Amino acid sequence: MSSHNFKQEIFDQFARIGKAVSNGRRLELLELLAQGKHNVETLADMCSMSVANTSQHLQNLRQSGLVNASKIGQHVFYSLSSDRIVDLLAVLRELAEDNLNEVNRLIQQYLQVKDDLEPLPRADLVQRAEDGLVTIIDVRPGLEYDSGHIPGAINIPLSELDKHLSEFPTDQEIVAYCRGPYCVLAFDAVKTLRDKGFQARRLEDGYPEWKRSGLPVEEKMPG
Amino acid sequence: MSSHNFKQEIFDQFARIGKAVSNGRRLELLELLAQGKHNVETLADMCSMSVANTSQHLQNLRQSGLVNASKIGQHVFYSLSSDRIVDLLAVLRELAEDNLNEVNRLIQQYLQVKDDLEPLPRADLVQRAEDGLVTIIDVRPGLEYDSGHIPGAINIPLSELDKHLSEFPTDQEIVAYCRGPYCVLAFDAVKTLRDKGFQARRLEDGYPEWKRSGLPVEEKMPG
DNA sequence: CTATTATTAAACGAATTCATTGAATAACAA
DNA sequence: TTGTTATTCAATGAATTCGTTTAATAATAG
């Protein structure tokens, strides 16, 4: 094999990882899997895709080695094969934010609130939590909370938020987080809380990024 | 715009960055641009591609915002738009190494030497350089060396290596580096040097990773 | 055993990607 | 002006990707 061929072939291999993340639906799946294991039908529901199509994308991700599959009973549970994938998603996000005007247009348009809703950096949340100054709420679905969350956070899925308003302190800031910086759950939660007169802010990004940055987490035993 | 549409559209935008790095030829171009500015024809030569094809890929990268173009005289010089792209390439590389057997097969096959040629970690090189224990050679083409290199490294393009053998110390280790961990220039240099009886090793990766890690570099003034 | 559920496979057409070819453009030189 | 060089554009066809539809498989329940 010539050096020329080697170079081409090795870059073609790297490109296989690129191909895996070259499709928006697959990126959605990866973000969901970053919250924890999920089976095919659940993933299909959450992405509003047909089961067959979801399965096809998952096969694709599996062949790139980005996800693992394990059969438990009748279900096939998929999971990320490596924490590094959270880094990959983060870099893609940052580069898209920096380089694609379209991204900022979308954010402005859908999340108009962005300006007066400056998100809270991770490090700041750690400090305030230590000082006992905040209530942290995890607004993801219960199953995702169960498979891992920020210590001290209470789980209130967005759909349940209305029922729990009376439990929140009015003299303390409430910090909401969800799946990631562009997941709309926390945005919506903060909006609801603010409309009701609470002091609410959004964490700068979601649980996977928190965990990935080495900060402490509460997880149920693996298995 | 519904939250559902927002989610899909934002992930489609992130996927544009993925698409940009979903092709081996474009990854080659990005690695070359990580060494410094280059014009279209040079890039075409270095990748063994037609000029038109190279230009097309560069347009593609430009539309994803990963590279910038600036016309100087008759030439259009392309450059990386952000240092983060070096991180992106590194993550792709790591994930490919970890997850694709094919990558390791290729390495074994082409770079059989891998085992008895354990590469030198960056931190170790810093230490040994401080202690004056090593000679560092940069085996990239002169232009790439000129636009930035490791302090104290001397530039000996691979093609010139034979002419300079007499200049090397026989009592000191020689460390060679080039464009990146899979660039074959340093591999070949180390092989040549070892065959001639020198103590030679390869740096774990190349100049872009060195610079990106925050270690000191010697660069000519920007422009 | 048959029915049901969860997932994958196979086949299809529309859309996109990719390298090639040849022509267009733009800047400069003779 | 004409010619030359560097780059981009436009058109082509082969290959690949993507979502849909329909069928197959495999595990469990009745």
XYZ file of C-alpha atoms (C1' of nucleotides) in Angstrom:
506
model
C 0.000 0.000 0.000
C 1.386 3.373 -0.971
C 1.574 6.262 1.434
C -0.874 8.045 -0.816
C -3.439 5.294 -0.501
C -2.874 5.064 3.216
C -3.591 8.729 3.664
C -6.751 8.535 1.607
C -8.004 5.416 3.295
C -7.354 6.625 6.810
C -9.148 9.904 6.142
C -12.020 7.988 4.584
C -12.279 6.112 7.856
C -12.349 9.323 9.880
C -15.029 10.535 7.504
C -17.222 7.604 8.514
C -17.635 9.278 11.889
C -18.384 12.509 10.060
C -21.028 10.778 7.968
C -22.650 9.438 11.109
C -23.155 12.986 12.379
C -24.065 14.474 9.014
C -27.791 14.019 9.502
C -30.043 16.021 11.801
C -32.157 13.040 12.804
C -29.087 11.082 13.867
C -27.890 14.036 15.911
C -31.270 14.129 17.634
C -30.910 10.442 18.443
C -27.421 10.960 19.814
C -28.586 13.797 22.028
C -31.396 11.636 23.388
C -29.022 8.748 23.994
C -26.757 11.129 25.878
C -29.545 11.262 28.491
C -29.480 7.502 28.958
C -30.426 4.208 27.349
C -33.569 4.093 25.251
C -35.333 1.523 23.107
C -36.244 2.004 19.481
C -39.904 2.862 19.868
C -39.254 5.441 22.580
C -36.624 7.083 20.428
C -38.958 7.056 17.438
C -41.673 8.773 19.484
C -39.327 11.382 20.868
C -37.996 12.246 17.430
C -41.354 11.997 15.653
C -39.980 9.458 13.247
C -41.297 6.135 12.027
C -39.947 3.141 13.882
C -38.414 1.698 10.721
C -36.633 4.929 9.936
C -35.385 5.246 13.496
C -34.106 1.696 13.443
C -32.326 2.418 10.181
C -30.567 5.452 11.618
C -29.615 3.491 14.714
C -28.092 0.761 12.549
C -26.118 3.464 10.828
C -24.842 4.811 14.132
C -24.018 1.335 15.266
C -21.914 0.654 12.208
C -19.936 3.785 12.944
C -19.402 2.482 16.455
C -21.084 5.473 18.076
C -23.830 3.488 19.777
C -24.156 0.066 21.330
C -27.251 -2.098 21.344
C -28.233 -4.606 24.009
C -31.351 -6.687 24.020
C -33.278 -6.781 27.282
C -36.430 -8.874 27.071
C -38.266 -7.875 23.927
C -36.602 -4.508 23.716
C -33.350 -3.430 22.158
C -31.780 -0.677 24.209
C -29.341 1.646 22.528
C -26.714 3.683 24.343
C -23.727 5.873 23.518
C -20.543 3.893 23.169
C -18.371 6.640 24.610
C -18.485 9.872 26.557
C -16.397 11.457 23.861
C -19.519 11.654 21.744
C -20.825 14.368 24.039
C -17.676 16.316 23.181
C -18.256 15.729 19.495
C -21.807 17.070 19.747
C -20.535 20.077 21.686
C -17.923 20.943 19.065
C -20.446 20.623 16.252
C -22.789 22.911 18.168
C -20.136 25.525 18.833
C -18.890 25.577 15.272
C -22.448 25.824 13.984
C -23.180 28.679 16.384
C -20.038 30.533 15.386
C -20.183 29.973 11.667
C -23.759 29.562 10.546
C -25.912 32.656 10.667
C -28.920 30.445 10.248
C -28.422 29.052 13.748
C -28.593 32.420 15.418
C -31.550 33.408 13.285
C -33.403 30.311 14.470
C -32.531 31.010 18.079
C -33.649 34.615 17.834
C -36.860 33.569 16.186
C -37.859 30.738 18.441
C -36.207 31.692 21.692
C -36.689 35.442 21.598
C -36.123 35.455 25.307
C -32.444 34.701 24.891
C -31.323 38.194 25.835
C -33.094 38.765 29.127
C -32.637 35.149 30.005
C -28.872 34.917 30.168
C -28.145 31.272 31.014
C -26.293 30.351 34.174
C -22.777 28.920 33.713
C -22.146 25.520 35.259
C -19.479 26.771 37.646
C -21.844 29.420 39.011
C -24.502 26.836 39.711
C -22.028 24.760 41.701
C -21.190 27.783 43.843
C -24.774 28.813 44.448
C -25.822 25.275 45.230
C -23.086 25.054 47.847
C -24.301 28.288 49.354
C -27.841 26.906 49.430
C -29.110 29.751 47.282
C -30.941 27.887 44.548
C -33.583 25.302 43.812
C -32.543 23.112 40.896
C -35.205 21.457 38.788
C -34.673 18.816 36.132
C -37.490 19.143 33.597
C -36.725 16.050 31.551
C -38.996 12.995 31.501
C -38.763 10.883 34.634
C -36.878 8.042 32.994
C -34.070 10.310 31.901
C -33.851 11.852 35.355
C -33.705 8.370 36.844
C -30.774 7.319 34.762
C -28.714 10.261 35.969
C -29.118 13.844 37.204
C -27.450 16.743 38.991
C -27.178 16.120 42.759
C -29.913 17.855 44.660
C -32.032 18.504 41.585
C -35.695 17.600 41.832
C -37.431 16.083 38.830
C -40.437 17.937 37.527
C -41.150 17.002 33.930
C -42.349 20.001 31.981
C -45.849 18.562 31.726
C -46.084 18.418 35.528
C -44.779 21.898 36.167
C -48.170 23.536 36.668
C -49.099 21.138 39.441
C -45.990 21.927 41.461
C -45.932 25.697 41.354
C -46.971 25.990 44.987
C -43.921 24.051 46.096
C -41.410 26.550 44.767
C -39.790 29.200 46.922
C -40.509 32.796 46.006
C -37.420 34.165 47.719
C -34.897 31.966 45.945
C -33.785 31.536 42.386
C -34.971 28.456 40.518
C -32.567 26.981 37.979
C -33.963 24.668 35.307
C -32.015 22.323 33.070
C -32.837 19.638 30.522
C -31.102 17.765 27.716
C -28.783 20.362 26.332
C -28.357 23.985 25.333
C -30.936 23.787 22.557
C -33.416 21.569 24.226
C -36.558 23.644 24.630
C -37.793 22.043 27.828
C -35.853 24.319 30.153
C -36.671 27.373 28.047
C -40.344 26.646 28.366
C -40.077 25.915 32.078
C -38.315 29.205 32.747
C -40.873 31.081 30.728
C -43.744 29.505 32.664
C -42.099 30.177 36.023
C -41.322 33.783 35.172
C -44.872 34.353 34.011
C -46.007 33.180 37.436
C -43.703 35.587 39.184
C -40.833 33.303 40.148
C -37.159 34.099 39.718
C -36.107 31.469 37.215
C -33.070 30.917 35.045
C -31.834 28.294 32.693
C -28.581 26.373 33.151
C -26.233 27.076 30.241
C -26.544 23.537 28.962
C -27.909 20.141 29.887
C -27.185 17.050 31.903
C -24.788 15.336 29.455
C -22.526 18.371 29.362
C -22.632 18.666 33.139
C -21.623 15.065 33.593
C -19.038 15.246 30.841
C -17.347 18.204 32.483
C -16.527 16.017 35.471
C -18.987 17.571 37.913
C -20.678 15.251 40.425
C -23.815 13.392 39.393
C -26.360 11.108 40.982
C -26.732 7.928 38.981
C -28.467 4.683 39.600
C -26.235 1.639 39.530
C -25.237 0.630 36.016
C -27.351 -2.158 34.585
C -42.772 27.804 14.486
C -43.461 24.817 16.678
C -40.958 23.460 19.156
C -40.868 20.337 17.065
C -39.839 22.236 13.970
C -37.315 24.226 15.923
C -35.660 21.094 17.203
C -35.495 19.579 13.748
C -34.210 22.718 12.121
C -31.553 23.395 14.709
C -30.243 19.851 14.486
C -30.269 20.109 10.709
C -28.020 23.117 11.099
C -25.627 21.247 13.365
C -25.645 18.474 10.781
C -24.279 20.923 8.208
C -21.009 20.887 10.123
C -21.214 17.101 10.171
C -21.748 17.029 6.418
C -18.685 19.184 5.938
C -16.543 16.580 7.691
C -18.287 13.580 6.157
C -15.857 13.291 3.261
C -12.279 12.051 3.410
C -11.006 14.574 0.871
C -12.411 17.471 2.871
C -10.791 16.114 6.025
C -7.473 16.002 4.192
C -7.943 19.617 3.179
C -8.771 20.628 6.735
C -5.685 18.892 8.053
C -3.526 20.687 5.521
C -5.125 24.014 6.340
C -4.402 23.342 10.007
C -0.722 23.732 9.026
C -1.308 27.204 7.613
C -2.800 29.096 4.682
C -2.643 27.497 1.260
C -3.919 28.330 -2.182
C -6.103 26.071 -4.280
C -3.487 24.635 -6.562
C -1.122 23.772 -3.723
C -3.918 22.031 -1.889
C -4.891 20.158 -5.047
C -1.314 18.960 -5.481
C -0.953 17.900 -1.875
C -4.181 15.917 -1.977
C -3.664 14.537 -5.471
C -6.961 15.978 -6.607
C -7.948 17.963 -9.655
C -8.030 21.697 -9.129
C -11.733 21.895 -9.963
C -12.582 19.185 -7.491
C -10.449 20.799 -4.810
C -12.114 24.133 -5.427
C -15.513 22.498 -5.140
C -14.668 20.954 -1.788
C -13.282 24.253 -0.576
C -16.508 26.004 -1.545
C -18.337 23.382 0.432
C -16.169 23.993 3.487
C -16.623 27.696 3.071
C -20.385 27.424 3.067
C -20.193 25.536 6.337
C -18.079 28.359 7.702
C -15.121 26.096 8.450
C -12.690 27.903 6.182
C -12.127 31.468 5.064
C -10.853 32.600 1.694
C -8.827 35.702 0.966
C -7.547 36.765 -2.392
C -3.912 37.844 -2.497
C -2.772 38.822 -5.973
C -3.890 36.082 -8.327
C -4.171 33.496 -5.608
C -7.006 32.641 -3.276
C -5.657 31.565 0.073
C -7.795 29.399 2.280
C -7.419 29.089 6.037
C -9.256 27.565 8.963
C -11.857 29.889 10.412
C -11.330 28.671 13.964
C -8.953 26.730 16.165
C -11.878 24.643 17.333
C -11.670 22.790 14.039
C -8.469 21.165 15.233
C -10.485 19.867 18.186
C -13.165 18.586 15.850
C -10.593 16.693 13.796
C -9.082 15.265 16.970
C -12.425 13.984 18.256
C -13.250 12.393 14.909
C -9.843 10.725 14.957
C -10.220 9.409 18.469
C -13.698 8.069 17.908
C -12.597 6.417 14.676
C -9.611 4.861 16.439
C -11.749 3.571 19.282
C -14.704 2.358 17.281
C -13.615 1.347 13.811
C -11.519 -1.796 13.581
C -10.646 -0.798 10.069
C -8.542 2.088 11.359
C -6.330 -0.107 13.456
C -6.035 -2.616 10.639
C -4.801 0.132 8.347
C -2.318 1.344 10.917
C -0.998 -2.140 11.551
C -0.682 -2.760 7.866
C 0.975 0.436 6.806
C 2.778 1.498 9.937
C 3.847 -1.924 11.197
C 6.434 -0.168 13.256
C 3.810 1.187 15.618
C 4.804 -1.092 18.467
C 8.524 -0.544 18.755
C 8.076 3.092 17.905
C 5.949 4.269 20.787
C 5.309 7.955 20.109
C 6.497 10.597 22.529
C 3.776 12.475 24.441
C 3.792 16.238 24.087
C 4.421 16.850 27.774
C 7.488 14.615 27.704
C 8.934 16.505 24.793
C 8.546 19.781 26.660
C 10.480 18.329 29.599
C 13.280 16.851 27.532
C 13.627 19.989 25.472
C 14.031 22.011 28.675
C 16.700 19.594 29.806
C 18.456 19.952 26.453
C 18.200 16.249 25.793
C 16.667 16.200 22.335
C 16.992 17.471 18.806
C 13.584 18.304 17.363
C 13.063 18.142 13.619
C 10.043 19.375 11.693
C 9.779 17.277 8.546
C 6.975 19.231 6.861
C 7.503 21.302 3.715
C 9.311 24.578 4.334
C 6.253 26.749 3.828
C 4.321 24.988 6.539
C 7.273 25.247 8.914
C 7.503 28.934 8.123
C 3.935 29.642 9.045
C 4.424 28.120 12.483
C 6.481 25.485 14.301
C 7.608 24.174 17.685
C 10.253 26.471 19.256
C 13.749 25.152 18.717
C 12.708 22.718 15.993
C 14.782 22.720 12.853
C 13.082 22.280 9.510
C 14.237 19.371 7.431
C 11.588 18.395 4.889
C 11.517 14.655 4.428
C 12.972 14.950 0.952
C 16.032 16.684 2.350
C 16.603 14.290 5.191
C 19.356 12.282 3.483
C 21.480 15.365 2.914
C 21.469 16.330 6.578
C 22.267 13.044 8.244
C 25.762 14.152 9.150
C 24.415 17.057 11.164
C 22.542 14.917 13.648
C 23.925 13.968 17.040
C 24.491 10.280 17.674
C 24.375 10.597 21.449
C 21.009 12.327 21.661
C 17.497 11.392 20.790
C 15.974 12.931 17.683
C 12.255 13.666 17.785
C 10.424 14.128 14.496
C 6.984 15.625 14.004
C 4.819 16.622 11.055
C 1.165 17.391 10.361
C -0.622 15.089 12.718
C -0.757 11.624 14.214
C -1.498 9.938 10.905
C 0.704 12.000 8.705
C 3.337 9.632 7.339
C 6.144 12.162 7.065
C 7.411 11.695 10.616
C 6.949 7.929 10.409
C 9.144 7.803 7.352
C 11.707 10.145 8.864
C 12.008 8.042 11.996
C 12.350 4.900 9.940
C 15.132 6.427 7.844
C 16.977 7.739 10.888
C 16.724 4.428 12.730
C 18.009 2.557 9.706
C 21.062 4.822 9.786
C 21.669 4.099 13.450
C 20.234 7.170 15.084
C 17.977 7.181 18.123
C 14.793 8.595 16.683
C 11.206 8.851 17.846
C 8.034 10.365 16.638
C 6.048 12.994 18.521
C 2.585 11.673 19.389
C 0.904 14.065 17.006
C 1.614 17.080 14.849
C 2.005 20.811 14.927
C -1.697 21.785 14.949
C -2.344 19.672 18.038
C 0.747 21.081 19.729
C -0.351 24.617 19.132
C -3.947 23.855 20.013
C -2.907 22.465 23.367
C -1.581 25.861 24.330
C 2.118 25.025 24.185
C 4.488 27.716 22.941
C 5.038 28.123 19.217
C 7.188 30.202 16.907
C 5.064 31.954 14.328
C 5.753 34.610 11.803
C 3.697 37.726 12.159
C 0.141 37.266 10.938
C -0.445 38.476 7.406
C -50.180 -23.672 18.711
C -51.625 -18.665 17.296
C -51.507 -13.796 18.187
C -49.030 -9.847 19.539
C -45.180 -6.826 20.164
C -40.571 -4.935 19.119
C -37.260 -4.671 15.870
C -34.882 -5.400 11.560
C -34.556 -6.303 6.560
C -35.473 -5.552 1.709
C -37.020 -2.915 -2.069
C -38.373 1.302 -4.066
C -38.010 6.217 -5.899
C -36.682 10.996 -5.033
C -32.973 13.713 -3.711
C -28.217 14.562 -2.914
C -23.190 13.867 -3.374
C -19.112 13.373 -5.967
C -15.471 13.440 -9.542
C -14.968 14.727 -14.287
C -15.180 17.645 -18.177
C -15.167 21.829 -20.507
C -16.331 26.556 -20.401
C -16.325 31.133 -17.968
C -14.161 34.760 -15.321
C -10.785 37.724 -13.478
C -6.171 39.435 -12.802
C -2.012 40.168 -14.626
C 1.984 40.009 -18.264
C 3.836 40.602 -22.737
C -4.665 43.928 -27.584
C -3.616 38.758 -26.813
C -2.045 35.218 -23.937
C -1.433 33.121 -19.469
C -2.487 31.764 -14.847
C -5.554 30.804 -10.914
C -9.944 29.891 -9.740
C -14.812 29.125 -10.179
C -19.031 27.740 -12.605
C -22.149 24.610 -14.960
C -23.441 20.289 -16.708
C -23.110 15.328 -16.657
C -23.666 10.560 -14.926
C -22.564 7.136 -11.374
C -23.075 6.300 -6.644
C -25.026 7.119 -2.230
C -28.500 8.727 1.108
C -33.038 9.043 2.922
C -37.807 8.142 4.106
C -41.563 5.072 2.985
C -43.784 0.737 2.465
C -44.137 -3.973 3.050
C -42.387 -8.212 4.620
C -39.511 -10.993 7.781
C -37.800 -12.335 12.304
C -37.676 -13.163 17.104
C -39.511 -13.196 21.675
C -43.280 -13.454 24.589
C -48.358 -14.032 25.969
C -52.587 -16.370 25.797
